[in-house]
PDB file of C-alpha atoms and ligand atoms in Angstrom:
ATOM      1  CA  UNK A   1       0.742 -29.876  98.755  1.00 62.00           C
ATOM      2  CA  UNK A   2       1.929 -30.875  95.407  1.00 80.00           C
ATOM      3  CA  UNK A   3       4.138 -33.613  94.182  1.00 93.00           C
ATOM      4  CA  UNK A   4       7.904 -34.049  96.382  1.00 97.00           C
ATOM      5  CA  UNK A   5      10.564 -35.115  94.546  1.00 98.00           C
ATOM      6  CA  UNK A   6      12.635 -38.901  95.974  1.00 98.00           C
ATOM      7  CA  UNK A   7      15.190 -41.191  96.142  1.00 98.00           C
ATOM      8  CA  UNK A   8      17.512 -43.717  98.112  1.00 98.00           C
ATOM      9  CA  UNK A   9      20.934 -42.223  98.765  1.00 98.00           C
ATOM     10  CA  UNK A  10      22.611 -44.424  95.566  1.00 98.00           C
ATOM     11  CA  UNK A  11      19.811 -42.922  93.493  1.00 98.00           C
ATOM     12  CA  UNK A  12      18.787 -46.268  92.436  1.00 98.00           C
ATOM     13  CA  UNK A  13      15.387 -45.623  93.960  1.00 98.00           C
ATOM     14  CA  UNK A  14      13.711 -42.735  92.871  1.00 98.00           C
ATOM     15  CA  UNK A  15      10.011 -41.709  93.219  1.00 98.00           C
ATOM     16  CA  UNK A  16       7.248 -39.011  93.537  1.00 98.00           C
ATOM     17  CA  UNK A  17       4.881 -38.520  96.320  1.00 98.00           C
ATOM     18  CA  UNK A  18       1.810 -36.553  97.524  1.00 98.00           C
ATOM     19  CA  UNK A  19       2.541 -35.517 100.987  1.00 97.00           C
ATOM     20  CA  UNK A  20      -1.000 -35.794 103.130  1.00 95.00           C
ATOM     21  CA  UNK A  21      -0.012 -33.169 105.357  1.00 95.00           C
ATOM     22  CA  UNK A  22       2.641 -32.070 104.375  1.00 94.00           C
ATOM     23  CA  UNK A  23       5.564 -32.184 106.782  1.00 94.00           C
ATOM     24  CA  UNK A  24       3.181 -31.385 109.744  1.00 94.00           C
ATOM     25  CA  UNK A  25       2.747 -35.353 110.176  1.00 94.00           C
ATOM     26  CA  UNK A  26       6.680 -35.894 111.086  1.00 96.00           C
ATOM     27  CA  UNK A  27       6.739 -38.125 113.646  1.00 95.00           C
ATOM     28  CA  UNK A  28       9.198 -39.830 115.093  1.00 95.00           C
ATOM     29  CA  UNK A  29       8.604 -43.987 116.682  1.00 92.00           C
ATOM     30  CA  UNK A  30       9.477 -45.497 119.550  1.00 91.00           C
ATOM     31  CA  UNK A  31       9.408 -48.942 118.347  1.00 91.00           C
ATOM     32  CA  UNK A  32      12.152 -51.672 118.185  1.00 92.00           C
ATOM     33  CA  UNK A  33      12.961 -51.501 115.320  1.00 94.00           C
ATOM     34  CA  UNK A  34      12.188 -47.106 114.343  1.00 93.00           C
ATOM     35  CA  UNK A  35      14.480 -46.947 117.031  1.00 93.00           C
ATOM     36  CA  UNK A  36      17.998 -48.204 115.434  1.00 95.00           C
ATOM     37  CA  UNK A  37      16.325 -46.362 112.120  1.00 95.00           C
ATOM     38  CA  UNK A  38      16.474 -43.323 113.830  1.00 94.00           C
ATOM     39  CA  UNK A  39      14.564 -41.698 110.604  1.00 96.00           C
ATOM     40  CA  UNK A  40      11.289 -38.992 110.874  1.00 97.00           C
ATOM     41  CA  UNK A  41       8.619 -40.056 108.609  1.00 97.00           C
ATOM     42  CA  UNK A  42       6.078 -37.982 106.726  1.00 97.00           C
ATOM     43  CA  UNK A  43       2.466 -39.242 105.750  1.00 97.00           C
ATOM     44  CA  UNK A  44       0.879 -40.130 102.422  1.00 97.00           C
ATOM     45  CA  UNK A  45      -1.854 -42.748 100.984  1.00 97.00           C
ATOM     46  CA  UNK A  46      -0.260 -45.274  99.144  1.00 96.00           C
ATOM     47  CA  UNK A  47      -1.432 -45.205  95.972  1.00 96.00           C
ATOM     48  CA  UNK A  48       0.478 -41.284  95.834  1.00 97.00           C
ATOM     49  CA  UNK A  49       3.479 -42.785  95.567  1.00 98.00           C
ATOM     50  CA  UNK A  50       4.501 -43.275  92.246  1.00 98.00           C
ATOM     51  CA  UNK A  51       7.446 -44.579  91.057  1.00 97.00           C
ATOM     52  CA  UNK A  52      10.168 -43.200  88.183  1.00 98.00           C
ATOM     53  CA  UNK A  53      13.097 -45.954  88.262  1.00 98.00           C
ATOM     54  CA  UNK A  54      14.285 -48.819  90.688  1.00 98.00           C
ATOM     55  CA  UNK A  55      11.224 -49.997  92.637  1.00 97.00           C
ATOM     56  CA  UNK A  56      13.056 -53.930  91.733  1.00 98.00           C
ATOM     57  CA  UNK A  57      15.561 -52.561  93.933  1.00 98.00           C
ATOM     58  CA  UNK A  58      13.440 -51.937  97.103  1.00 98.00           C
ATOM     59  CA  UNK A  59      14.070 -54.534  99.434  1.00 97.00           C
ATOM     60  CA  UNK A  60      11.256 -55.418 102.073  1.00 97.00           C
ATOM     61  CA  UNK A  61      11.427 -56.053 105.663  1.00 96.00           C
ATOM     62  CA  UNK A  62       9.099 -57.587 108.047  1.00 96.00           C
ATOM     63  CA  UNK A  63       8.777 -58.895 111.470  1.00 93.00           C
ATOM     64  CA  UNK A  64       6.753 -59.015 114.436  1.00 91.00           C
ATOM     65  CA  UNK A  65       3.089 -59.445 113.217  1.00 91.00           C
ATOM     66  CA  UNK A  66       3.995 -58.757 109.628  1.00 93.00           C
ATOM     67  CA  UNK A  67       1.467 -56.195 109.041  1.00 93.00           C
ATOM     68  CA  UNK A  68       3.558 -53.348 108.123  1.00 93.00           C
ATOM     69  CA  UNK A  69       5.597 -53.424 104.861  1.00 95.00           C
ATOM     70  CA  UNK A  70       9.272 -52.029 105.642  1.00 96.00           C
ATOM     71  CA  UNK A  71      11.291 -50.908 102.279  1.00 97.00           C
ATOM     72  CA  UNK A  72      14.959 -50.316 101.474  1.00 98.00           C
ATOM     73  CA  UNK A  73      16.817 -50.088  98.910  1.00 98.00           C
ATOM     74  CA  UNK A  74      19.074 -52.743  98.176  1.00 98.00           C
ATOM     75  CA  UNK A  75      22.065 -50.900  97.164  1.00 98.00           C
ATOM     76  CA  UNK A  76      22.658 -48.320  99.236  1.00 98.00           C
ATOM     77  CA  UNK A  77      20.412 -50.090 101.887  1.00 98.00           C
ATOM     78  CA  UNK A  78      18.449 -46.185 102.495  1.00 98.00           C
ATOM     79  CA  UNK A  79      15.051 -46.802 104.107  1.00 98.00           C
ATOM     80  CA  UNK A  80      12.408 -44.895 102.260  1.00 98.00           C
ATOM     81  CA  UNK A  81       9.129 -45.624 103.085  1.00 98.00           C
ATOM     82  CA  UNK A  82       6.666 -48.620 104.817  1.00 97.00           C
ATOM     83  CA  UNK A  83       3.411 -49.606 104.318  1.00 95.00           C
ATOM     84  CA  UNK A  84       1.765 -48.875 107.928  1.00 92.00           C
ATOM     85  CA  UNK A  85       0.385 -51.969 109.597  1.00 89.00           C
ATOM     86  CA  UNK A  86      -2.541 -48.544 111.437  1.00 85.00           C
ATOM     87  CA  UNK A  87      -3.482 -48.201 107.945  1.00 90.00           C
ATOM     88  CA  UNK A  88      -3.029 -49.771 105.153  1.00 87.00           C
ATOM     89  CA  UNK A  89      -3.361 -47.588 102.426  1.00 94.00           C
ATOM     90  CA  UNK A  90      -1.403 -45.200 104.269  1.00 96.00           C
ATOM     91  CA  UNK A  91       2.559 -45.337 104.299  1.00 97.00           C
ATOM     92  CA  UNK A  92       5.004 -43.572 105.871  1.00 97.00           C
ATOM     93  CA  UNK A  93       7.929 -41.571 103.662  1.00 98.00           C
ATOM     94  CA  UNK A  94      11.396 -41.283 105.271  1.00 98.00           C
ATOM     95  CA  UNK A  95      11.707 -37.575 104.791  1.00 98.00           C
ATOM     96  CA  UNK A  96      15.745 -37.354 104.932  1.00 98.00           C
ATOM     97  CA  UNK A  97      15.244 -39.360 101.313  1.00 98.00           C
ATOM     98  CA  UNK A  98      12.527 -36.316  99.678  1.00 98.00           C
ATOM     99  CA  UNK A  99      14.147 -33.282  97.538  1.00 97.00           C
ATOM    100  CA  UNK A 100      13.969 -29.665  99.769  1.00 96.00           C
ATOM    101  CA  UNK A 101      13.926 -31.273 103.204  1.00 96.00           C
ATOM    102  CA  UNK A 102      15.419 -32.315 105.680  1.00 95.00           C
ATOM    103  CA  UNK A 103      14.932 -34.894 109.184  1.00 94.00           C
ATOM    104  CA  UNK A 104      16.963 -32.404 110.966  1.00 94.00           C
ATOM    105  CA  UNK A 105      13.475 -30.695 112.439  1.00 92.00           C
ATOM    106  CA  UNK A 106      13.120 -29.506 116.482  1.00 88.00           C
ATOM    107  CA  UNK A 107      10.680 -31.362 117.985  1.00 87.00           C
ATOM    108  CA  UNK A 108       9.210 -34.198 116.104  1.00 93.00           C
ATOM    109  CA  UNK A 109       6.226 -35.802 118.206  1.00 90.00           C
ATOM    110  CA  UNK A 110       7.414 -39.862 118.562  1.00 92.00           C
ATOM    111  CA  UNK A 111       4.527 -41.953 118.680  1.00 87.00           C
ATOM    112  CA  UNK A 112       3.640 -44.467 121.413  1.00 83.00           C
ATOM    113  CA  UNK A 113       5.794 -47.043 118.950  1.00 82.00           C
ATOM    114  CA  UNK A 114       6.229 -49.585 121.289  1.00 81.00           C
ATOM    115  CA  UNK A 115       2.248 -50.026 122.490  1.00 79.00           C
ATOM    116  CA  UNK A 116       1.093 -50.367 119.241  1.00 70.00           C
ATOM    117  CA  UNK A 117      -2.521 -50.816 119.197  1.00 65.00           C
ATOM    118  CA  UNK A 118      -2.766 -54.079 118.172  1.00 66.00           C
ATOM    119  CA  UNK A 119      -0.490 -54.997 120.709  1.00 66.00           C
ATOM    120  CA  UNK A 120      -2.365 -54.071 123.714  1.00 56.00           C
ATOM    121  CA  UNK A 121      -5.028 -55.574 121.965  1.00 51.00           C
ATOM    122  CA  UNK A 122      -2.763 -58.698 122.297  1.00 47.00           C
ATOM    123  CA  UNK A 123      -1.454 -58.551 125.833  1.00 42.00           C
ATOM    124  CA  UNK A 124      -4.980 -58.032 126.672  1.00 36.00           C
ATOM    125  CA  UNK A 125      -6.343 -61.111 125.446  1.00 34.00           C
ATOM    126  CA  UNK A 126      -3.594 -63.121 126.840  1.00 33.00           C
ATOM    127  CA  UNK A 127      -3.732 -61.627 129.907  1.00 31.00           C
ATOM    128  CA  UNK A 128      -1.299 -64.379 131.831  1.00 32.00           C
ATOM    129  CA  UNK A 129       1.050 -61.789 133.596  1.00 33.00           C
ATOM    130  CA  UNK A 130      -1.594 -60.077 135.024  1.00 36.00           C
ATOM    131  CA  UNK A 131      -3.152 -63.056 136.537  1.00 36.00           C
ATOM    132  CA  UNK A 132       0.524 -65.345 137.643  1.00 36.00           C
ATOM    133  CA  UNK A 133       0.370 -65.887 141.609  1.00 39.00           C
ATOM    134  CA  UNK A 134       4.037 -65.808 141.209  1.00 44.00           C
ATOM    135  CA  UNK A 135       4.302 -62.485 140.408  1.00 41.00           C
ATOM    136  CA  UNK A 136       2.346 -61.575 144.304  1.00 41.00           C
ATOM    137  CA  UNK A 137       4.837 -62.958 146.694  1.00 41.00           C
ATOM    138  CA  UNK A 138       7.609 -60.308 144.686  1.00 38.00           C
TER     139      UNK A 138
HETATM  140 ZN1   ZN B   1      20.120 -46.516  97.009  1.00 53.75          ZN
END
């Protein structure tokens, strides 16, 4: 796969990226952030992103476990990419930022971000909600 050029909306942040599997990896996600963000992400290895301008204009947003790193341009606010929680060596790239691509694709697979594997494990470890006696009387 050849490198694809990418940029935020105002053009301050510029990068090239080699996608791991082209747009075959295009995914939406239903976690609380992605529902608001609405972006379609494609997969790349973190090391395959090369910034050509404006890397210092990216701002980091993190929430919940604060493992995933969500980056956006601090001038125009456009999400460019995030380093994944499920595989920290992998990044999700905002398909809409890539030259020659569109996020307006039919039938994009939606990941079950609400039930992230790490979260599911944590819920099982807590177990309080499952065995709370009050619940059985409703
Ligand atoms: Zn920008």
